[in-house]
Amino acid sequence: MSSEFNLIDRFFVQGNLSRDDVDLGIGDDCALVSVPANHQIAVTTDSLVAGTHFLADADPVRVGYKALASNLSDLAAMGAKPTWVSLALTLPQSDEVWLKDFCDGFFGLAKQHNVQLIGGDTTKGPLSITITVQGIVPKGEAMTRKGACCGDDIYVTGNLGDSAAGLEVVLNASTIDKSELEKELEKRHYYSSPRVELAQQIRHLCHSALDISDGLISDLGHILKQSGVTAKIDVEKLPVSEELVQYCQNNGDKYQKMALTSGEEYELCFTAPKINREAIKQITTFLNQNVSIIGEISNESFTNLQSKVQLYKNETSLDWQLSGYDHFRSEA
Amino acid sequence: MSSEFNLIDRFFVQGNLSRDDVDLGIGDDCALVSVPANHQIAVTTDSLVAGTHFLADADPVRVGYKALASNLSDLAAMGAKPTWVSLALTLPQSDEVWLKDFCDGFFGLAKQHNVQLIGGDTTKGPLSITITVQGIVPKGEAMTRKGACCGDDIYVTGNLGDSAAGLEVVLNASTIDKSELEKELEKRHYYSSPRVELAQQIRHLCHSALDISDGLISDLGHILKQSGVTAKIDVEKLPVSEELVQYCQNNGDKYQKMALTSGEEYELCFTAPKINREAIKQITTFLNQNVSIIGEISNESFTNLQSKVQLYKNETSLDWQLSGYDHFRSEA
């Protein structure tokens, strides 16, 4: 690390928490952490690269938030409790203003979830962020993609599609004066809230789960493949915001197609036996978190495009052509 | 991850080990791992960025090896036993040949140290590699930078300076026909061997340790600062290879200055009380690993440039102007 990067130390140390299970934090060759008895560690890594996952001139507060949120969402998918994070930051130059804002976004979210920065690396080069976040989960209690059973309800958290609409706004350079609606959707693209607390409370009631950061239709496929089952989805049950419907007005089914394919929302999809409906409802009500049942796990074979997912609307099967969410596809 | 990157899965899964403590490996939102009772986890992260830490056209076998070696060296510095690694790889395009070679270098070293790849991310963008590697160490037994005592011997492992000489060869574009000596030094720049096994065997005999990836004189400063002591180094005792001496011939003290400042060699510097000399010698002899005593921890105050380190040659104090190792400094 060049001496010009010294200011990074200042921001990183100032913004940080101090957890009891961190025996040695930033400042040695490694961090040392302790794990409570009868727990497993959940580990996940995500990179955000300027030009691929965000625009280089994006608000650094939003970038810092989003970089951590995408990783926390992976922990949420397992029902793990976040504990420690390592941050590798590559910057074209030492930019104090950018860095301060990035840290505001990053540490703001880290504090919300009681995650301590335990190390990382700061290097010079094209702007990118790689985060490894860790969490703990009682042994054998993690949710995985395997385990969905025929007859399970299929749930999603929150609303779907806002992030994709927000990304359209971000990428639509012709929009100089953004409407309030567009600004709101843009904000939602950056500020999805990972479902960390909810996931820990419901994990014992679920058969399978994952985060739908690549879009529902694409990610649900992983559960179906690993569990050896299929799914029926009622597109009328997809939870969508009023803002998305308004944004898509005069575009027919667009809002539902966006809900099926929108990525980077950090919502969860999970399956649970019908017998657990009431228990899940009580918990989500208590936590004031919206979840929606959008369909059912099946063992039927379907012959349409997605093959493992059959879409319905008012009990009529649909044959929509959908593709997975691809960051900045047109530029890739 | 775009579909074009699917081949990455193939290489990553093929090359990988299967450890008993990995409860869930690649293929879910997180990996799940278990830690033995009464152990701490050591965690470290390093990035290698093309153009900053290696040339974009460098041999990918070497890049894959080096990226992991630099991280393993940080674990060695704590005396930890490597266990799991996460790999974030950003590539400008999907290049099967490059990737296969990179994996050969990476997994070749991973197997040597019984480290399992448990996750990561592959993204499109300017070439860079970020690795988080984890290891385990019995509670309270890790070596740290704090703890060096007045009177401790100061040790280094291996030879110093070859990596800096090798980097000179790499960067000297005017050298079209490299001599055998130059090729050998270039190879050493990429293929330093992290002192993982040695560190685990001697950790109970040491007061402090760190890896000298930023150069001895710069990194030793961290031990001295955190331990509140100073050091006397006899430059005649610095371990150097015949090749380095030959490379530096007719350049006076250059080989010793290189030994003091050469980075990316992944050797360790550690301090231990004199009473442990014989025990350390027995272990290093048994493991067939070279270590050298190059000086002594002191509590004297020095007034020269480095202030915390006094260099000597034949009992005469030196006033060399040295700076820390800086990757590709001229381009930065």
XYZ file of C-alpha atoms in Angstrom, chain A residues 105 306 313:
3
model
C -22.305 3.753 3.036
C -37.861 -22.769 -18.590
C -51.887 -16.113 -14.822
